[in-house]
PDB file of C-alpha atoms and ligand atoms in Angstrom:
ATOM      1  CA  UNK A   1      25.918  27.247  11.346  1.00 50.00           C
ATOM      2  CA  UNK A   2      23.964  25.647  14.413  1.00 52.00           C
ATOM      3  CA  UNK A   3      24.380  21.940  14.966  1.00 53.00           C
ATOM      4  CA  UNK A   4      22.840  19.433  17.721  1.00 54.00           C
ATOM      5  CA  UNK A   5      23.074  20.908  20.573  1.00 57.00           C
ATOM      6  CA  UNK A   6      23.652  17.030  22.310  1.00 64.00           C
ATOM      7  CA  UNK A   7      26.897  15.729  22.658  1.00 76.00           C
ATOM      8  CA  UNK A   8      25.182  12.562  20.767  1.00 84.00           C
ATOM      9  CA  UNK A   9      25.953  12.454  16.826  1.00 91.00           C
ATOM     10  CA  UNK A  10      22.994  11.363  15.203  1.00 97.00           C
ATOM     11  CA  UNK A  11      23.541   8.630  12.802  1.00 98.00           C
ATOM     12  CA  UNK A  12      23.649   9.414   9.081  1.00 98.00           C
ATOM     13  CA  UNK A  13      22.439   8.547   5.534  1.00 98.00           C
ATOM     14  CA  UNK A  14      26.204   7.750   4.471  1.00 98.00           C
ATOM     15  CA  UNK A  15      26.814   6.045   7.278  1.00 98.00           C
ATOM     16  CA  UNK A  16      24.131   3.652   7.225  1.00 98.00           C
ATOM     17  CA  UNK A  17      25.082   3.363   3.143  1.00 98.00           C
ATOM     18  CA  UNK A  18      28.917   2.628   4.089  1.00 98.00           C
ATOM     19  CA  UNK A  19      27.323  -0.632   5.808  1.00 98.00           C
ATOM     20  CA  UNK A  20      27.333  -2.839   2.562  1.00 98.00           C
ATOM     21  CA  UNK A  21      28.901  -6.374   3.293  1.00 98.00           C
ATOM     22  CA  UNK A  22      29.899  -4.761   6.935  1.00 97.00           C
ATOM     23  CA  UNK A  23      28.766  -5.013  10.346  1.00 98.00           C
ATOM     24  CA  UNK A  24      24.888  -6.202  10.216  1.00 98.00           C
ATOM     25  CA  UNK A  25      22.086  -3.035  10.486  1.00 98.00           C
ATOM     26  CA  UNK A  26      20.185  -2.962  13.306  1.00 98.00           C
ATOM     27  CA  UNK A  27      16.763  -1.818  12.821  1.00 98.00           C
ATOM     28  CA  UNK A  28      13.458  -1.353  14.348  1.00 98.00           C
ATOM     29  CA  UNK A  29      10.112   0.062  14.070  1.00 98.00           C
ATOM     30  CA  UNK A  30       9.201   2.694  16.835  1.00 98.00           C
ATOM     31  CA  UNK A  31       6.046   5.301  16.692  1.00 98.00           C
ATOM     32  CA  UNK A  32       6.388   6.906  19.871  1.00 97.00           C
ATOM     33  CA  UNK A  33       8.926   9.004  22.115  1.00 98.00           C
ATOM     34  CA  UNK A  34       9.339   6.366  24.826  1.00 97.00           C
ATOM     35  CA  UNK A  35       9.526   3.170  23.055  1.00 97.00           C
ATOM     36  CA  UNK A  36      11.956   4.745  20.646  1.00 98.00           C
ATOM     37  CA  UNK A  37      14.065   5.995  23.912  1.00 98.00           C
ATOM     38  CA  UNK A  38      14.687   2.516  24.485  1.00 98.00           C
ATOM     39  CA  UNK A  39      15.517   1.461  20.936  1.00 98.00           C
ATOM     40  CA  UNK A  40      17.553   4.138  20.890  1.00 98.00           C
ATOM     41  CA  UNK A  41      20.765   2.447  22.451  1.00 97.00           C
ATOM     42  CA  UNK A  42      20.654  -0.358  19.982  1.00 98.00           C
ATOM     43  CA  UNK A  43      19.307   0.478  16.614  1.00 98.00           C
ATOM     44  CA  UNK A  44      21.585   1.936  13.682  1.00 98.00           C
ATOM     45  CA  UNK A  45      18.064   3.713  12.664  1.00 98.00           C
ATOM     46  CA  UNK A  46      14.611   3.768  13.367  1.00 98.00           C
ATOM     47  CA  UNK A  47      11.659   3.130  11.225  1.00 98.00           C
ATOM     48  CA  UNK A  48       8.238   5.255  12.130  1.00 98.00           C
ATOM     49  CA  UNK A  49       6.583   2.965   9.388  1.00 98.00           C
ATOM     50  CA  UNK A  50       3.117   3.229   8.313  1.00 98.00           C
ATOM     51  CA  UNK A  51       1.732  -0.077  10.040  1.00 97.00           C
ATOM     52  CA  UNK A  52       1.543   2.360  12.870  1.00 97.00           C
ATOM     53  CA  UNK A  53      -1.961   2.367  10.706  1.00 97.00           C
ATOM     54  CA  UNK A  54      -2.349  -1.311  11.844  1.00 95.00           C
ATOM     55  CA  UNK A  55      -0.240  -1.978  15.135  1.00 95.00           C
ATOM     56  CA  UNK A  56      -1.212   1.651  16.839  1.00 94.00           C
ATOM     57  CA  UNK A  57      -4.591   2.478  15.122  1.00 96.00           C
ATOM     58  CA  UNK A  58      -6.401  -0.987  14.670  1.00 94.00           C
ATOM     59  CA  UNK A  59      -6.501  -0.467  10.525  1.00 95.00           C
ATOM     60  CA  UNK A  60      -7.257  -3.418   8.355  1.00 91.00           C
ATOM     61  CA  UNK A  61      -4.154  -2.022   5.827  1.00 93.00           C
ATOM     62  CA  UNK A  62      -1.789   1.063   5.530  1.00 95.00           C
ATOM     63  CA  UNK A  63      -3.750   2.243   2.748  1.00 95.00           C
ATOM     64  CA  UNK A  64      -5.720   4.224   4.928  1.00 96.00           C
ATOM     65  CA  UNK A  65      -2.700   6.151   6.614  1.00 98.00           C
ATOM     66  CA  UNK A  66      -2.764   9.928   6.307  1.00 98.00           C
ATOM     67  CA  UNK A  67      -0.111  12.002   6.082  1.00 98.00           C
ATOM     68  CA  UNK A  68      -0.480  13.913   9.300  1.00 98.00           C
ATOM     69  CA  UNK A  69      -0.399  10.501  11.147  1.00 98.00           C
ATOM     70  CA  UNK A  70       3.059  10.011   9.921  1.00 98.00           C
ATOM     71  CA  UNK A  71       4.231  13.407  11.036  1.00 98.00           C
ATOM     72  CA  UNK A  72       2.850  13.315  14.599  1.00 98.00           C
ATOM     73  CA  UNK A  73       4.319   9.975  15.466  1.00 98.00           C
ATOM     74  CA  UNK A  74       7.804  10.736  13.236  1.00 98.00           C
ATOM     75  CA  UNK A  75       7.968  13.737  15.203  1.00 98.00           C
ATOM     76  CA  UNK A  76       7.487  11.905  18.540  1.00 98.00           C
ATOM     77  CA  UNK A  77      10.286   9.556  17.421  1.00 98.00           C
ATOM     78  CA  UNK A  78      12.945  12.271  16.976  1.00 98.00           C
ATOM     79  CA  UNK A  79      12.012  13.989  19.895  1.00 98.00           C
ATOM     80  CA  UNK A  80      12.155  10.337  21.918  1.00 98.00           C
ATOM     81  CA  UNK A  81      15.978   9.867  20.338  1.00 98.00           C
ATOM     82  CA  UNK A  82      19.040  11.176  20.191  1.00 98.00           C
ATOM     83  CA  UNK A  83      21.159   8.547  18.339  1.00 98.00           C
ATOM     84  CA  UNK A  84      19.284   6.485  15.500  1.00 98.00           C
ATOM     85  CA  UNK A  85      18.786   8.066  12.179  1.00 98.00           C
ATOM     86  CA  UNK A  86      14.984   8.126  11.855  1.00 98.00           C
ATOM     87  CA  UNK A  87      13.325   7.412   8.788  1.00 98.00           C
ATOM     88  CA  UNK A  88       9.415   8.108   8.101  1.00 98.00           C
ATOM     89  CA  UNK A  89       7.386   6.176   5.900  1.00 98.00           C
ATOM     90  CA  UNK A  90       5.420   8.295   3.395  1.00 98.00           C
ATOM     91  CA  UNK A  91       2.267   7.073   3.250  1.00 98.00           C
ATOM     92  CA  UNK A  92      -0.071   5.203   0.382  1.00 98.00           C
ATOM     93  CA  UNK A  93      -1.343   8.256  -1.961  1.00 98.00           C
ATOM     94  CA  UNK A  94       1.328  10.817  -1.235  1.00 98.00           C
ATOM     95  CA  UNK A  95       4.303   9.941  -3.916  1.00 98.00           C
ATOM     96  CA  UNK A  96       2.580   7.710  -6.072  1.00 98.00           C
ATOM     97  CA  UNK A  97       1.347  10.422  -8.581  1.00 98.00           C
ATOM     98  CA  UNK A  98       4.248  12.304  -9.165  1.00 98.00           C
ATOM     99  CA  UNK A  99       8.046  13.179  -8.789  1.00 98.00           C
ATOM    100  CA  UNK A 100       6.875  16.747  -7.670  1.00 98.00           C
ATOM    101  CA  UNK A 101       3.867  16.040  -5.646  1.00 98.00           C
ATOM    102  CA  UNK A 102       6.456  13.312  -3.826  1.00 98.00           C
ATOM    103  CA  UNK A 103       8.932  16.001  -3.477  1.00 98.00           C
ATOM    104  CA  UNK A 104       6.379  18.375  -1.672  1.00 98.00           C
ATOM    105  CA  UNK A 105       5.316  15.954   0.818  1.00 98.00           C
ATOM    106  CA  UNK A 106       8.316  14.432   1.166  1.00 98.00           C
ATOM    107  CA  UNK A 107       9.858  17.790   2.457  1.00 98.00           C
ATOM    108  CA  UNK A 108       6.593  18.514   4.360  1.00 98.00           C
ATOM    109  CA  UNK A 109       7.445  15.205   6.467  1.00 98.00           C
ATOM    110  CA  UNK A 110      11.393  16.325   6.917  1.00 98.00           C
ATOM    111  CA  UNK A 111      10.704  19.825   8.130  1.00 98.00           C
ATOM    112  CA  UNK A 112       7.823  18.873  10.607  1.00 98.00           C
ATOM    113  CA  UNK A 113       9.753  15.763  12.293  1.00 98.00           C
ATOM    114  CA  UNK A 114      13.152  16.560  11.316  1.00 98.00           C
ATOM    115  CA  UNK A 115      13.423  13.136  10.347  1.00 98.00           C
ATOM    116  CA  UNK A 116      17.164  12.044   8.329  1.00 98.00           C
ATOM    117  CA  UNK A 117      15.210  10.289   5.487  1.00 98.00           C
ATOM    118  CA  UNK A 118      11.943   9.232   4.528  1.00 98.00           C
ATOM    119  CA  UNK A 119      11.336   5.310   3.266  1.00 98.00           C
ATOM    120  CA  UNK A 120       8.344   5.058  -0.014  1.00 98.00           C
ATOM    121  CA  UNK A 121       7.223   1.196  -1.378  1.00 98.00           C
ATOM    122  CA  UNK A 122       7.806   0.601  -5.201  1.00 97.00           C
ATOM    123  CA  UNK A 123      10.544  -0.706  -7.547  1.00 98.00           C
ATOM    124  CA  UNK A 124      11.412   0.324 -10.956  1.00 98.00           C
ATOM    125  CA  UNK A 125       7.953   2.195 -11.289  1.00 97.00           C
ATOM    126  CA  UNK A 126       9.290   4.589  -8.240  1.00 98.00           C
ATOM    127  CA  UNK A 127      12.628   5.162 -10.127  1.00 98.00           C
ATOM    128  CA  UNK A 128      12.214   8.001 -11.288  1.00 98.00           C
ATOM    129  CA  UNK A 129      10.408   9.521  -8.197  1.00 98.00           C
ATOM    130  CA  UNK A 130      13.988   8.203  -5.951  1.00 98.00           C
ATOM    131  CA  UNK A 131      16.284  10.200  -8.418  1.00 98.00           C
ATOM    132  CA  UNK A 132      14.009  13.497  -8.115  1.00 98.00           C
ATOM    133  CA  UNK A 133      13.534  13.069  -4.491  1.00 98.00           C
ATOM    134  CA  UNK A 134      17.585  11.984  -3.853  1.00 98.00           C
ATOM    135  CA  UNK A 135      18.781  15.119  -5.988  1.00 98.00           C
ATOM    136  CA  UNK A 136      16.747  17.737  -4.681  1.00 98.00           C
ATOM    137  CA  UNK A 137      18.238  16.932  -1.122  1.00 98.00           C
ATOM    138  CA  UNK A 138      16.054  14.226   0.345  1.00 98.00           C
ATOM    139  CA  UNK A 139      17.746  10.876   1.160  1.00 98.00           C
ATOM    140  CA  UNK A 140      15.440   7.702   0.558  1.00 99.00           C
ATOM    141  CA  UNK A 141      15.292   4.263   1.448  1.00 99.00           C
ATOM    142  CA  UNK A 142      13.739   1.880  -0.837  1.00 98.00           C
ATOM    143  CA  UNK A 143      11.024  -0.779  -0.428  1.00 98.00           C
ATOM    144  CA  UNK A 144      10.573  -4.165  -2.676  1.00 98.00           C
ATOM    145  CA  UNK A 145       9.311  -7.468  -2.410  1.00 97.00           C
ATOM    146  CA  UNK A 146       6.344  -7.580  -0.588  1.00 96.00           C
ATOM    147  CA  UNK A 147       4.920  -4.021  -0.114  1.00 95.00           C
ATOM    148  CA  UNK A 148       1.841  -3.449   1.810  1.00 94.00           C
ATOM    149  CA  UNK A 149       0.689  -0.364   0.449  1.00 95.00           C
ATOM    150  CA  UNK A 150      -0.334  -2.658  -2.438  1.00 93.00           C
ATOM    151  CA  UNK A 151      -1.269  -5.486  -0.859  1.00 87.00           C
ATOM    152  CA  UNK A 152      -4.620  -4.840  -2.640  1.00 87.00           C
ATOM    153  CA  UNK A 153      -3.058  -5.526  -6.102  1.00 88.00           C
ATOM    154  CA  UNK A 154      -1.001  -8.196  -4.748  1.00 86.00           C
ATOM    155  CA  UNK A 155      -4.025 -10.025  -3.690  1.00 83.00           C
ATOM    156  CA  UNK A 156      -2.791 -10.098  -0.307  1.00 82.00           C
ATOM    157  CA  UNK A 157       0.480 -10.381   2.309  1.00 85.00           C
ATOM    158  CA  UNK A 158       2.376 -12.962   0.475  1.00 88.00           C
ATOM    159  CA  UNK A 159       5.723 -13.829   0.152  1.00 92.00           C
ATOM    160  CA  UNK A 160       7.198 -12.935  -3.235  1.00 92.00           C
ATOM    161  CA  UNK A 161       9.114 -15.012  -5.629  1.00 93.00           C
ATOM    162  CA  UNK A 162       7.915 -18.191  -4.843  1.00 95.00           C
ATOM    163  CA  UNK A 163       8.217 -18.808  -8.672  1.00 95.00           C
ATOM    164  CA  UNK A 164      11.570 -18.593  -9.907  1.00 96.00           C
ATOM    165  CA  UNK A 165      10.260 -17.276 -13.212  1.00 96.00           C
ATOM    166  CA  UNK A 166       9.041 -13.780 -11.130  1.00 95.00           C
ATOM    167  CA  UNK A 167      12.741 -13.122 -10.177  1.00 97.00           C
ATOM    168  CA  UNK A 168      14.039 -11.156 -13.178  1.00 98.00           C
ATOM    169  CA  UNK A 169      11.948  -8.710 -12.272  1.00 97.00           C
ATOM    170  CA  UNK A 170      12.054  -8.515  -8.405  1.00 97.00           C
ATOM    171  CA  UNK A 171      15.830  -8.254  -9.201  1.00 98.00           C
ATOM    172  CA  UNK A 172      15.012  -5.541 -12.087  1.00 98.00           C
ATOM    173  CA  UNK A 173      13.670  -3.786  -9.129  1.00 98.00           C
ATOM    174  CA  UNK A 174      16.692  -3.459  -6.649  1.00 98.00           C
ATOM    175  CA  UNK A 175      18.803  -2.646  -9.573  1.00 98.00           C
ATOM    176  CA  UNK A 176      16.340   0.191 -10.657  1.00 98.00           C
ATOM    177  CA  UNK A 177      16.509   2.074  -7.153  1.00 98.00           C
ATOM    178  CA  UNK A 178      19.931   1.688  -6.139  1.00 98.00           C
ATOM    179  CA  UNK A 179      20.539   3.071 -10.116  1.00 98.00           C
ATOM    180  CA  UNK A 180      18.181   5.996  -8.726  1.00 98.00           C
ATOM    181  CA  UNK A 181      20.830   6.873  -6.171  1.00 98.00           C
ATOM    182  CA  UNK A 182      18.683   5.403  -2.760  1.00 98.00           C
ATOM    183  CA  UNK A 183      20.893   4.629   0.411  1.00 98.00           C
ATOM    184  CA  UNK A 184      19.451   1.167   1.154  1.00 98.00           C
ATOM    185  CA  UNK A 185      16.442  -0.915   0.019  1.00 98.00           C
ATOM    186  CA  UNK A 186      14.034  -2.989   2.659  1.00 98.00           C
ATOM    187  CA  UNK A 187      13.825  -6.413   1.344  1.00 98.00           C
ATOM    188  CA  UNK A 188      10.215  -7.695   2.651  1.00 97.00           C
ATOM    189  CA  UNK A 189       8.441 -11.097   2.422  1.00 96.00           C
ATOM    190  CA  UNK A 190      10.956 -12.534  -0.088  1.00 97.00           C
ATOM    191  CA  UNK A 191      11.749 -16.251  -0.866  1.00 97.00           C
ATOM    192  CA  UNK A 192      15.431 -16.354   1.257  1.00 97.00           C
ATOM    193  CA  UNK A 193      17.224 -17.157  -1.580  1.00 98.00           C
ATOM    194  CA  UNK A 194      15.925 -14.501  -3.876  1.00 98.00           C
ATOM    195  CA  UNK A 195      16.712 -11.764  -1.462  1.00 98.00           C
ATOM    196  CA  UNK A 196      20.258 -13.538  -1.158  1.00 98.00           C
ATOM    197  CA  UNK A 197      20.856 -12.862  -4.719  1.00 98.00           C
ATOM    198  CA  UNK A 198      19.681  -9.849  -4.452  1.00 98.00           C
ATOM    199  CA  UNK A 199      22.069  -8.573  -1.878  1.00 98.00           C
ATOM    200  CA  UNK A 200      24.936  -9.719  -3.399  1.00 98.00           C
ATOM    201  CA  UNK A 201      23.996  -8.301  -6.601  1.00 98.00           C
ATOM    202  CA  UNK A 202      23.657  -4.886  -5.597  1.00 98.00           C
ATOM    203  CA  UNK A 203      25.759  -1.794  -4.362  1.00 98.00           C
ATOM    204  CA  UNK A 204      23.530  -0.472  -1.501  1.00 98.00           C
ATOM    205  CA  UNK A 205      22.323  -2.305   2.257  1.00 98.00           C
ATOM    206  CA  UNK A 206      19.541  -4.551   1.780  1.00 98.00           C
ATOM    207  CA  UNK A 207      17.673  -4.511   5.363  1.00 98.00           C
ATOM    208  CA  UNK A 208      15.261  -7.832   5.340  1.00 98.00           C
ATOM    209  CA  UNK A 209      12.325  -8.658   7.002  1.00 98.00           C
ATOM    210  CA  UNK A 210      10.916 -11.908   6.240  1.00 96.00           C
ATOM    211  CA  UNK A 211      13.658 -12.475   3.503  1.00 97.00           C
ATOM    212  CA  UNK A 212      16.774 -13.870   4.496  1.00 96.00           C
ATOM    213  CA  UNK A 213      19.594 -13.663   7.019  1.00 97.00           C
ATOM    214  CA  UNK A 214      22.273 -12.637   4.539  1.00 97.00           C
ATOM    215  CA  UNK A 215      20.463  -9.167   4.221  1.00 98.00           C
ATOM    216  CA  UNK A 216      22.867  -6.047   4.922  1.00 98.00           C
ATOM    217  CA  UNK A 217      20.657  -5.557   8.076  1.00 98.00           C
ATOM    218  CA  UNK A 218      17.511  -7.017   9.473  1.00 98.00           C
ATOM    219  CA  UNK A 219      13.939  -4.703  10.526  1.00 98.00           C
ATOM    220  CA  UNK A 220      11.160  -6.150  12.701  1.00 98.00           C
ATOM    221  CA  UNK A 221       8.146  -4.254  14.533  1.00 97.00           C
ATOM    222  CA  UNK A 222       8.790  -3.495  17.541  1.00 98.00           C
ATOM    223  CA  UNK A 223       5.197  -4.561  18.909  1.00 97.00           C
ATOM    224  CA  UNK A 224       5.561  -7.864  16.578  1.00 96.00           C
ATOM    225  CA  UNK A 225       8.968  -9.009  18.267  1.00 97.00           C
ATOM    226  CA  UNK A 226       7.389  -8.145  22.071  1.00 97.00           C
ATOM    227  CA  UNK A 227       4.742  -9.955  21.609  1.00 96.00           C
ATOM    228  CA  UNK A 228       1.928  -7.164  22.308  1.00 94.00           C
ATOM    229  CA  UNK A 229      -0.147  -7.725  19.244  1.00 85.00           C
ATOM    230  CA  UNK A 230      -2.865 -10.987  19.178  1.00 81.00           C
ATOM    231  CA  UNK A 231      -1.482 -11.653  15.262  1.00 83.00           C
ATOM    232  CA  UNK A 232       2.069 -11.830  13.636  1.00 87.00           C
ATOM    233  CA  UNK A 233       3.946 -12.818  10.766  1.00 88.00           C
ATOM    234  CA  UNK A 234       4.722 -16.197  11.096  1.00 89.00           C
ATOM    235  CA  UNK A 235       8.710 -15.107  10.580  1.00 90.00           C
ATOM    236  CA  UNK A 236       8.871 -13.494  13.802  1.00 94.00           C
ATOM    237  CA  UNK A 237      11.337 -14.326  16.210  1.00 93.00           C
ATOM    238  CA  UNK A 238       9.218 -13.181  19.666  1.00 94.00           C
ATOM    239  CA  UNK A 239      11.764 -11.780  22.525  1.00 96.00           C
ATOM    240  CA  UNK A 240       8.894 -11.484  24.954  1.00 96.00           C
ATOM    241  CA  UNK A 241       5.003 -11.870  26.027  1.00 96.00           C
ATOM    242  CA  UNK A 242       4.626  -8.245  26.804  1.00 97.00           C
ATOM    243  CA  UNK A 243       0.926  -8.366  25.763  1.00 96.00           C
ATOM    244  CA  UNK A 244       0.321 -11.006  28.783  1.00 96.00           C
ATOM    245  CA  UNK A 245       2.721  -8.732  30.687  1.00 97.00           C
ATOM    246  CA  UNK A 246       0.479  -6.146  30.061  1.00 97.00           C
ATOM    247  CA  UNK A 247      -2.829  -8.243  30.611  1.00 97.00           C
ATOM    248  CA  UNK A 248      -1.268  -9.229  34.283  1.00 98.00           C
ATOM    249  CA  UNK A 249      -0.461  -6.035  35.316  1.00 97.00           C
ATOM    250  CA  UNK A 250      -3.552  -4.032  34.514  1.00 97.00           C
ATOM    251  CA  UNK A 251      -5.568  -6.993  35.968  1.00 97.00           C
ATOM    252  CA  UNK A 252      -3.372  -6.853  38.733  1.00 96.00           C
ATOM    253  CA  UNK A 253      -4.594  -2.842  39.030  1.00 94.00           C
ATOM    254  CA  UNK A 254      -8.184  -4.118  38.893  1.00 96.00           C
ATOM    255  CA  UNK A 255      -8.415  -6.006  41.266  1.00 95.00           C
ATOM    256  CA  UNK A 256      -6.429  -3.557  44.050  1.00 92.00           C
ATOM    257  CA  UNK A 257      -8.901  -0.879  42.865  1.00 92.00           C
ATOM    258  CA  UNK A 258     -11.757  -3.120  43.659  1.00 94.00           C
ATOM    259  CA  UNK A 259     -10.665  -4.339  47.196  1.00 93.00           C
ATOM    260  CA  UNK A 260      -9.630  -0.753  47.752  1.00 90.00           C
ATOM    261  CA  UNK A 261      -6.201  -1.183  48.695  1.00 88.00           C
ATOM    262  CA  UNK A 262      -4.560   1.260  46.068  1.00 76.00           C
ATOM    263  CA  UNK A 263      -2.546   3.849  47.323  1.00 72.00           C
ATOM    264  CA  UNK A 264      -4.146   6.855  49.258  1.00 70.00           C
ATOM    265  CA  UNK A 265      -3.095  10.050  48.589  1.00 65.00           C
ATOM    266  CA  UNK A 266      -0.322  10.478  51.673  1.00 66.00           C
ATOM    267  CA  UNK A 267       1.550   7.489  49.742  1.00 61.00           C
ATOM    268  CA  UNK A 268       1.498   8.838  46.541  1.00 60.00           C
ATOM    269  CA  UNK A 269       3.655  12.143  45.900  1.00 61.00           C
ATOM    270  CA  UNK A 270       6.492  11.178  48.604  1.00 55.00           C
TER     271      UNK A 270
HETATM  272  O1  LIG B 301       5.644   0.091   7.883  1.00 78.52           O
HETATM  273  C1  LIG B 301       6.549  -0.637   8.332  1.00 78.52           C
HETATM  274  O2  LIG B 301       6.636  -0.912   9.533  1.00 78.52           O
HETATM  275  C2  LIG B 301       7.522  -1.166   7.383  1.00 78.52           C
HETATM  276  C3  LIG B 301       8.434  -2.243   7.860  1.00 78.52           C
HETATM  277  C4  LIG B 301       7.657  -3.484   8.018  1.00 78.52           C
HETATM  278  C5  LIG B 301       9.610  -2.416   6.993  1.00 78.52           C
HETATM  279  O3  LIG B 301       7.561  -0.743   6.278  1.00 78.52           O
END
């Protein structure tokens, strides 16, 4: 059998499992080959989520993400890395309906990125869909709390559980897809001490964002925590200004195209 030809090992769905109530997972969004080159070196794995929709495309939602997007940009990810297990997001409309129709996409987005996993929203309604998906051969990582792709029903982004009588069921749901056999569960826009419970209550890595620091593992977006886009969660921790790094430098380029003191040609391909 052929393996990676790299002398890298890729990280793995059991490994990133074996992480309960360990050493915190490190994780990050990435869409493209060179920003996930650099997220590479630090990130246990590598999200190519669907707010690529938002953050890359200028959607108003995810709902509008097709499945081809997902492919291109999970396929630039692999290519860009040679260490983080990559996980693709399937996107709003392609799971939903049924186990089998979830199965065939599912394995559409594996073969054409070569992705290690794929990541669909939904609790106990997706239960069923996880244990088809997990024992036909594709690994999946769970999403509850807040999820995006139906932000439309949820009336919004808003954190969930504010009222301690919608717990029972938010907890219903992280028992229902770790019972379906997936390898970790994303734990987004959660009151902290909800997702707290939550974590210690179940047997697989809960990897917050906007939840709370006792998660098995944190996620942000990459653009969100370098400051590039103009909006951003409140929960956010920002590294960096990149967007006014950005603004400088291309106004920077401006102006030395205008008094014409870029580069001739001679200086160029030394
Ligand atoms: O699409 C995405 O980027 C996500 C993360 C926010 C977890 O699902």
């Amino acid at each position: 059998m052929s393996v990676q030809s790299s002398s890298v090992r890729r990280n793995t769905v059991p490994k990133i499992a074996g992480r309960k109530g360990g050493d915190p997972i490190v994780s990050l969004t990435s869409y493209h080959a060179h920003t996930a080159a650099i997220v590479d070196e630090f990130a246990d794995f590598i999200l190519v989520g669907d707010s690529l929709g938002m953050v890359m495309h200028g959607m108003d939602s995810t709902v509008g993400v097709p499945l081809d997007l997902m492919i291109m940009h999970g396929r630039a990810v692999v290519r860009g890395t040679q260490k983080a297990l990559i996980v693709v997001d399937m996107p709003f409309g392609t799971y939903e309906e049924s186990p089998s129709i979830a199965f065939r996409n599912a394995a559409k987005i594996m073969k054409e990125t070569g992705c290690g996993a794929i990541k669909l929203e939904g609790g106990a309604r997706m239960a069923e869909t996880i244990k088809f998906l997990v024992e036909r051969g594709i690994p999946v990582m769970a999403h509850t709390g807040l999820t995006p792709q139906s932000s439309h029903v949820l009336g919004g982004f808003k954190t969930q559980g504010r009222e301690e009588d919608t717990w029972a069921d938010h907890i219903a749901d992280a028992h229902a897809v770790t019972d379906a056999g997936a390898f970790a569960v994303v734990l987004e826009g959660m009151v902290e001490p909800l997702a707290a419970k939550i974590t210690k209550e179940i047997s697989i890595p809960t990897i917050g964002i906007g939840a709370s620091a006792d998660c098995d593992g944190q996620i942000l977006v990459l653009e969100d925590m370098l400051g590039m886009n103009s909006w951003a969660p409140k929960f956010v921790r920002k590294y960096c200004d990149l967007g006014a790094v950005i603004k400088g430098a291309v106004e920077q380029y401006a102006a030395d195209v205008k008094d014409r003191s870029f580069p001739g040609e001679d200086e160029v391909y030394r």
